[in-house]
């Protein structure tokens, strides 16, 4: 990669855990537009899973993924085995402040430490100029920004919009675990987010918006809400009416599958 960069070529990097869908492919399309050489990694990172069952059942359709990457015009695939990324038990911690403990951090303790470990390693192996991440994992984008800033990493993060199914469900590798019933119930998440945005535009108070959304989701059978919050888009603390940027973020279990989604409201 260093040789390519020395020759004036820009390297774009799209880290993934595989089971590729249109969301991942949209990141690759962005990378193709903005850089000269596109590297994608597929690595199901054990250190970011808080539930061993979730890790075990994570889909790994590598042949289909390779075909999709070839079709999408990805130049290089990095698909290392676990022991190439982790020599043994690693117990290092990067303190990026409270953002890692909010929202997802509260429900998945240690998750973002695992994310930072692997992304830091991937950045140092691949050495990209630009790295493409999805807004789908909004808090992850904020965490990686912190990682880049605190360690002065020579890479720029590009956040790409959420790709959705025609009925509004945010694309996710975990959607294949949804039964037909779950799949229907899961639509309540994007419905609640869109309603929240419309209510905000109509001047409904923030607290009422959150309560209405929670009520809507709790009424949907088979669905267990973990959080629905309107957060300040920079700090992820509760938004106030004069927050410059506001994001509605939701996490819920639908059947046995945990889903997250969000919408930028302001
Ligand atoms: P994952 O394989 O789930 O770790 O995701 C790899 C990258 O794809 C992350 O930056 C995600 O935010 C992004 N991504 C996942 N789902 C979507 C989606 N529906 N739209 C856009 N990006 C996504």
CSV table of C-alpha atoms and ligand atoms in Angstrom, one decimal:
chain,number,residue,atom,x,y,z
A,1,UNK,CA,0.0,0.0,0.0
A,2,UNK,CA,2.9,2.4,0.8
A,3,UNK,CA,4.3,1.9,-2.7
A,4,UNK,CA,0.9,2.8,-4.2
A,5,UNK,CA,0.7,5.9,-2.0
A,6,UNK,CA,4.2,6.9,-3.0
A,7,UNK,CA,3.1,6.7,-6.6
A,8,UNK,CA,0.3,9.1,-5.8
A,9,UNK,CA,-2.5,6.6,-5.5
A,10,UNK,CA,-5.1,7.0,-2.8
A,11,UNK,CA,-6.1,3.9,-0.8
A,12,UNK,CA,-9.7,3.5,0.3
A,13,UNK,CA,-10.6,1.0,3.0
A,14,UNK,CA,-13.9,-0.7,3.9
A,15,UNK,CA,-13.8,-2.8,7.1
A,16,UNK,CA,-16.6,-5.4,7.4
A,17,UNK,CA,-17.5,-8.6,9.1
A,18,UNK,CA,-18.8,-10.1,5.9
A,19,UNK,CA,-22.2,-11.5,5.0
A,20,UNK,CA,-22.2,-8.6,2.5
A,21,UNK,CA,-25.3,-6.8,1.5
A,22,UNK,CA,-26.1,-3.6,-0.4
A,23,UNK,CA,-25.1,-1.5,2.7
A,24,UNK,CA,-21.5,-2.8,2.5
A,25,UNK,CA,-21.5,-2.5,-1.3
A,26,UNK,CA,-22.6,1.1,-1.1
A,27,UNK,CA,-19.4,1.8,1.0
A,28,UNK,CA,-17.3,0.1,-1.6
A,29,UNK,CA,-19.0,2.2,-4.3
A,30,UNK,CA,-18.2,5.4,-2.3
A,31,UNK,CA,-14.6,4.2,-1.9
A,32,UNK,CA,-14.3,3.6,-5.6
A,33,UNK,CA,-15.5,7.1,-6.3
A,34,UNK,CA,-13.1,8.8,-3.9
A,35,UNK,CA,-10.0,6.6,-4.0
A,36,UNK,CA,-7.8,4.7,-6.5
A,37,UNK,CA,-7.4,1.4,-4.8
A,38,UNK,CA,-10.2,-0.2,-2.7
A,39,UNK,CA,-9.4,-2.6,0.0
A,40,UNK,CA,-12.1,-4.5,1.9
A,41,UNK,CA,-11.6,-6.6,5.0
A,42,UNK,CA,-13.8,-9.4,6.1
A,43,UNK,CA,-13.0,-10.3,9.7
A,44,UNK,CA,-15.6,-11.5,12.3
A,45,UNK,CA,-13.8,-9.9,15.2
A,46,UNK,CA,-14.2,-12.0,18.4
A,47,UNK,CA,-13.2,-9.2,20.8
A,48,UNK,CA,-16.2,-7.0,19.9
A,49,UNK,CA,-18.8,-9.7,20.7
A,50,UNK,CA,-20.3,-9.6,24.1
A,51,UNK,CA,-22.5,-12.7,23.5
A,52,UNK,CA,-20.6,-15.9,22.5
A,53,UNK,CA,-23.7,-17.2,20.9
A,54,UNK,CA,-24.0,-14.1,18.7
A,55,UNK,CA,-20.3,-14.7,17.6
A,56,UNK,CA,-20.9,-18.4,16.9
A,57,UNK,CA,-24.0,-17.9,14.8
A,58,UNK,CA,-22.6,-14.9,12.9
A,59,UNK,CA,-23.1,-15.7,9.1
A,60,UNK,CA,-19.9,-16.4,7.2
A,61,UNK,CA,-20.8,-16.9,3.5
A,62,UNK,CA,-17.2,-16.3,2.2
A,63,UNK,CA,-17.7,-17.6,-1.4
A,64,UNK,CA,-20.8,-15.4,-2.0
A,65,UNK,CA,-19.0,-12.5,-0.4
A,66,UNK,CA,-16.0,-12.8,-2.7
A,67,UNK,CA,-18.3,-12.9,-5.8
A,68,UNK,CA,-20.0,-9.7,-4.5
A,69,UNK,CA,-16.7,-8.0,-4.0
A,70,UNK,CA,-15.5,-8.9,-7.5
A,71,UNK,CA,-18.7,-7.6,-8.9
A,72,UNK,CA,-18.4,-4.4,-6.9
A,73,UNK,CA,-14.9,-3.7,-8.2
A,74,UNK,CA,-13.1,-4.2,-4.9
A,75,UNK,CA,-9.3,-4.5,-5.6
A,76,UNK,CA,-8.0,-6.2,-2.5
A,77,UNK,CA,-9.7,-8.5,0.0
A,78,UNK,CA,-8.1,-8.9,3.4
A,79,UNK,CA,-9.6,-12.0,5.1
A,80,UNK,CA,-7.2,-13.0,8.0
A,81,UNK,CA,-7.7,-15.8,10.4
A,82,UNK,CA,-8.2,-14.8,14.1
A,83,UNK,CA,-4.6,-15.9,15.1
A,84,UNK,CA,-3.1,-13.5,12.5
A,85,UNK,CA,-4.9,-10.6,14.2
A,86,UNK,CA,-4.5,-11.6,17.8
A,87,UNK,CA,-1.4,-13.4,19.1
A,88,UNK,CA,-3.1,-14.3,22.4
A,89,UNK,CA,-5.3,-12.7,25.0
A,90,UNK,CA,-4.9,-8.9,24.6
A,91,UNK,CA,-5.9,-6.8,27.4
A,92,UNK,CA,-5.2,-3.3,26.3
A,93,UNK,CA,-7.6,-0.5,26.8
A,94,UNK,CA,-7.9,2.9,25.1
A,95,UNK,CA,-9.7,5.5,27.2
A,96,UNK,CA,-11.8,7.7,24.8
A,97,UNK,CA,-14.0,9.0,27.6
A,98,UNK,CA,-17.6,8.3,28.3
A,99,UNK,CA,-18.9,7.9,24.7
A,100,UNK,CA,-18.0,4.2,24.7
A,101,UNK,CA,-20.1,3.6,27.7
A,102,UNK,CA,-23.3,5.3,26.5
A,103,UNK,CA,-26.2,3.6,24.6
A,104,UNK,CA,-24.6,0.5,22.8
A,105,UNK,CA,-21.8,0.6,25.4
A,106,UNK,CA,-24.3,0.2,28.2
A,107,UNK,CA,-26.0,-2.8,26.5
A,108,UNK,CA,-22.8,-4.3,25.1
A,109,UNK,CA,-20.0,-3.6,27.7
A,110,UNK,CA,-16.6,-3.8,26.2
A,111,UNK,CA,-17.9,-3.8,22.6
A,112,UNK,CA,-16.2,-0.6,21.6
A,113,UNK,CA,-12.9,-1.6,23.1
A,114,UNK,CA,-13.0,-4.6,20.7
A,115,UNK,CA,-14.0,-2.4,17.8
A,116,UNK,CA,-11.1,0.0,18.5
A,117,UNK,CA,-8.6,-2.9,18.9
A,118,UNK,CA,-9.5,-4.4,15.5
A,119,UNK,CA,-9.9,-1.1,13.6
A,120,UNK,CA,-6.6,0.2,15.0
A,121,UNK,CA,-4.8,-3.1,13.8
A,122,UNK,CA,-6.6,-3.0,10.4
A,123,UNK,CA,-5.5,0.7,9.9
A,124,UNK,CA,-1.9,-0.1,10.7
A,125,UNK,CA,-1.9,-3.2,8.4
A,126,UNK,CA,-3.6,-1.5,5.5
A,127,UNK,CA,-2.6,2.1,6.0
A,128,UNK,CA,-5.5,3.7,4.1
A,129,UNK,CA,-5.9,7.3,3.2
A,130,UNK,CA,-9.7,7.2,3.6
A,131,UNK,CA,-11.8,4.7,5.6
A,132,UNK,CA,-15.5,4.3,4.9
A,133,UNK,CA,-18.0,3.5,7.7
A,134,UNK,CA,-21.8,3.4,7.7
A,135,UNK,CA,-24.1,5.8,9.5
A,136,UNK,CA,-26.0,2.6,10.4
A,137,UNK,CA,-23.5,2.2,13.3
A,138,UNK,CA,-23.6,5.9,14.2
A,139,UNK,CA,-22.0,5.5,17.6
A,140,UNK,CA,-19.3,3.4,16.1
A,141,UNK,CA,-18.5,6.3,13.7
A,142,UNK,CA,-18.1,8.6,16.7
A,143,UNK,CA,-15.9,6.1,18.5
A,144,UNK,CA,-13.6,5.6,15.5
A,145,UNK,CA,-13.3,9.4,15.1
A,146,UNK,CA,-12.1,9.5,18.7
A,147,UNK,CA,-9.6,6.7,18.0
A,148,UNK,CA,-8.3,8.6,15.0
A,149,UNK,CA,-8.0,11.9,16.8
A,150,UNK,CA,-6.5,10.6,20.1
A,151,UNK,CA,-3.8,8.5,18.3
A,152,UNK,CA,-3.3,11.0,15.5
A,153,UNK,CA,-3.9,8.3,12.9
A,154,UNK,CA,-3.2,9.4,9.3
A,155,UNK,CA,-6.6,8.4,8.0
A,156,UNK,CA,-9.8,10.3,7.2
A,157,UNK,CA,-13.1,8.7,8.1
A,158,UNK,CA,-16.0,9.0,5.6
A,159,UNK,CA,-19.5,8.4,7.0
A,160,UNK,CA,-21.9,6.9,4.4
A,161,UNK,CA,-25.7,6.9,4.5
A,162,UNK,CA,-27.9,3.9,5.6
A,163,UNK,CA,-29.0,1.6,2.9
A,164,UNK,CA,-32.5,0.3,3.5
A,165,UNK,CA,-34.9,-2.4,2.1
A,166,UNK,CA,-37.7,-0.9,0.0
A,167,UNK,CA,-40.0,-1.2,3.1
A,168,UNK,CA,-37.6,0.8,5.3
A,169,UNK,CA,-35.8,-2.0,7.2
A,170,UNK,CA,-32.1,-1.0,7.6
A,171,UNK,CA,-30.0,-3.6,5.9
A,172,UNK,CA,-27.9,-5.7,8.3
A,173,UNK,CA,-26.1,-9.0,8.2
A,174,UNK,CA,-28.2,-10.0,11.2
A,175,UNK,CA,-31.5,-9.7,9.2
A,176,UNK,CA,-31.1,-13.2,7.9
A,177,UNK,CA,-31.9,-14.4,11.5
A,178,UNK,CA,-35.3,-12.8,11.3
A,179,UNK,CA,-38.3,-15.1,10.9
A,180,UNK,CA,-41.1,-13.9,8.5
A,181,UNK,CA,-43.0,-12.6,11.6
A,182,UNK,CA,-39.9,-10.9,13.0
A,183,UNK,CA,-39.2,-9.3,9.7
A,184,UNK,CA,-42.7,-7.7,9.8
A,185,UNK,CA,-42.4,-6.6,13.4
A,186,UNK,CA,-38.9,-5.1,12.7
A,187,UNK,CA,-40.4,-2.5,10.5
A,188,UNK,CA,-41.6,-0.7,13.6
A,189,UNK,CA,-38.1,0.6,14.2
A,190,UNK,CA,-37.8,2.6,11.0
A,191,UNK,CA,-41.4,3.7,11.3
A,192,UNK,CA,-40.7,5.0,14.8
A,193,UNK,CA,-37.6,6.9,13.6
A,194,UNK,CA,-39.5,8.5,10.7
A,195,UNK,CA,-42.4,9.4,13.0
A,196,UNK,CA,-39.9,11.0,15.4
A,197,UNK,CA,-38.4,13.1,12.7
A,198,UNK,CA,-41.8,14.2,11.5
A,199,UNK,CA,-42.8,15.1,15.1
A,200,UNK,CA,-39.6,17.1,15.6
A,201,UNK,CA,-40.3,19.0,12.4
A,202,UNK,CA,-43.9,19.7,13.7
A,203,UNK,CA,-42.5,21.1,17.0
A,204,UNK,CA,-43.4,18.3,19.3
A,205,UNK,CA,-41.2,18.5,22.5
A,206,UNK,CA,-38.3,16.1,22.6
A,207,UNK,CA,-39.4,14.1,25.6
A,208,UNK,CA,-42.9,13.5,24.1
A,209,UNK,CA,-41.3,12.3,20.8
A,210,UNK,CA,-39.2,9.8,22.8
A,211,UNK,CA,-42.2,8.6,24.7
A,212,UNK,CA,-44.4,8.2,21.6
A,213,UNK,CA,-41.7,6.2,19.9
A,214,UNK,CA,-41.2,3.9,22.9
A,215,UNK,CA,-44.9,3.4,23.1
A,216,UNK,CA,-45.2,2.5,19.4
A,217,UNK,CA,-42.3,0.0,19.6
A,218,UNK,CA,-43.6,-1.5,22.9
A,219,UNK,CA,-47.0,-2.1,21.3
A,220,UNK,CA,-45.4,-4.2,18.5
A,221,UNK,CA,-45.5,-7.9,19.5
A,222,UNK,CA,-42.3,-9.8,19.5
A,223,UNK,CA,-40.3,-6.6,20.0
A,224,UNK,CA,-38.4,-5.6,23.2
A,225,UNK,CA,-37.1,-2.1,23.2
A,226,UNK,CA,-33.7,-1.4,24.7
A,227,UNK,CA,-33.5,2.3,24.0
A,228,UNK,CA,-35.0,5.0,21.9
A,229,UNK,CA,-33.3,8.3,22.4
A,230,UNK,CA,-32.9,11.7,20.8
A,231,UNK,CA,-29.2,12.4,21.3
A,232,UNK,CA,-26.9,15.3,20.6
A,233,UNK,CA,-25.2,14.2,17.4
A,234,UNK,CA,-21.8,15.1,18.8
A,235,UNK,CA,-21.8,13.9,22.4
A,236,UNK,CA,-24.6,11.3,22.3
A,237,UNK,CA,-26.0,12.8,25.5
A,238,UNK,CA,-29.7,13.7,25.6
A,239,UNK,CA,-30.5,16.3,23.0
A,240,UNK,CA,-31.8,19.7,24.0
A,241,UNK,CA,-34.0,21.9,21.8
A,242,UNK,CA,-31.0,23.9,20.8
A,243,UNK,CA,-28.6,21.0,20.1
A,244,UNK,CA,-27.0,21.8,16.7
A,245,UNK,CA,-27.2,18.2,15.6
A,246,UNK,CA,-29.8,15.7,16.8
A,247,UNK,CA,-29.9,12.0,16.0
A,248,UNK,CA,-32.7,9.5,16.9
A,249,UNK,CA,-31.1,6.2,17.9
A,250,UNK,CA,-32.9,2.9,18.6
A,251,UNK,CA,-32.0,-0.6,19.7
A,252,UNK,CA,-34.4,-3.4,20.1
A,253,UNK,CA,-34.7,-7.2,20.2
A,254,UNK,CA,-37.0,-8.5,17.6
A,255,UNK,CA,-37.6,-12.2,18.3
A,256,UNK,CA,-34.1,-13.4,19.1
A,257,UNK,CA,-32.3,-10.8,17.0
A,258,UNK,CA,-30.9,-7.5,18.2
A,259,UNK,CA,-31.3,-4.7,15.8
A,260,UNK,CA,-30.1,-1.0,15.8
A,261,UNK,CA,-31.1,1.8,13.5
A,262,UNK,CA,-31.0,5.6,13.5
A,263,UNK,CA,-32.1,8.8,11.7
A,264,UNK,CA,-30.4,12.1,11.6
A,265,UNK,CA,-33.1,14.6,12.7
A,266,UNK,CA,-31.2,17.8,12.5
B,1,LIG,P1,-20.5,-4.9,9.6
B,1,LIG,O1,-20.1,-5.9,8.6
B,1,LIG,O2,-21.8,-5.0,10.2
B,1,LIG,O3,-19.4,-4.7,10.7
B,1,LIG,O4,-20.5,-3.5,8.8
B,1,LIG,C1,-19.4,-3.0,8.1
B,1,LIG,C2,-19.7,-1.6,7.7
B,1,LIG,O5,-20.8,-1.6,6.9
B,1,LIG,C3,-19.9,-0.7,8.9
B,1,LIG,O6,-19.2,0.5,8.7
B,1,LIG,C4,-21.4,-0.5,8.9
B,1,LIG,O7,-21.8,0.7,9.5
B,1,LIG,C5,-21.7,-0.6,7.4
B,1,LIG,N1,-23.1,-0.9,7.2
B,1,LIG,C6,-23.8,-1.9,7.8
B,1,LIG,N2,-25.1,-1.9,7.4
B,1,LIG,C7,-25.2,-0.8,6.6
B,1,LIG,C8,-26.3,-0.2,5.9
B,1,LIG,N3,-27.5,-0.7,5.9
B,1,LIG,N4,-26.1,0.9,5.2
B,1,LIG,C9,-24.8,1.4,5.1
B,1,LIG,N5,-23.8,0.9,5.8
B,1,LIG,C10,-23.9,-0.2,6.5
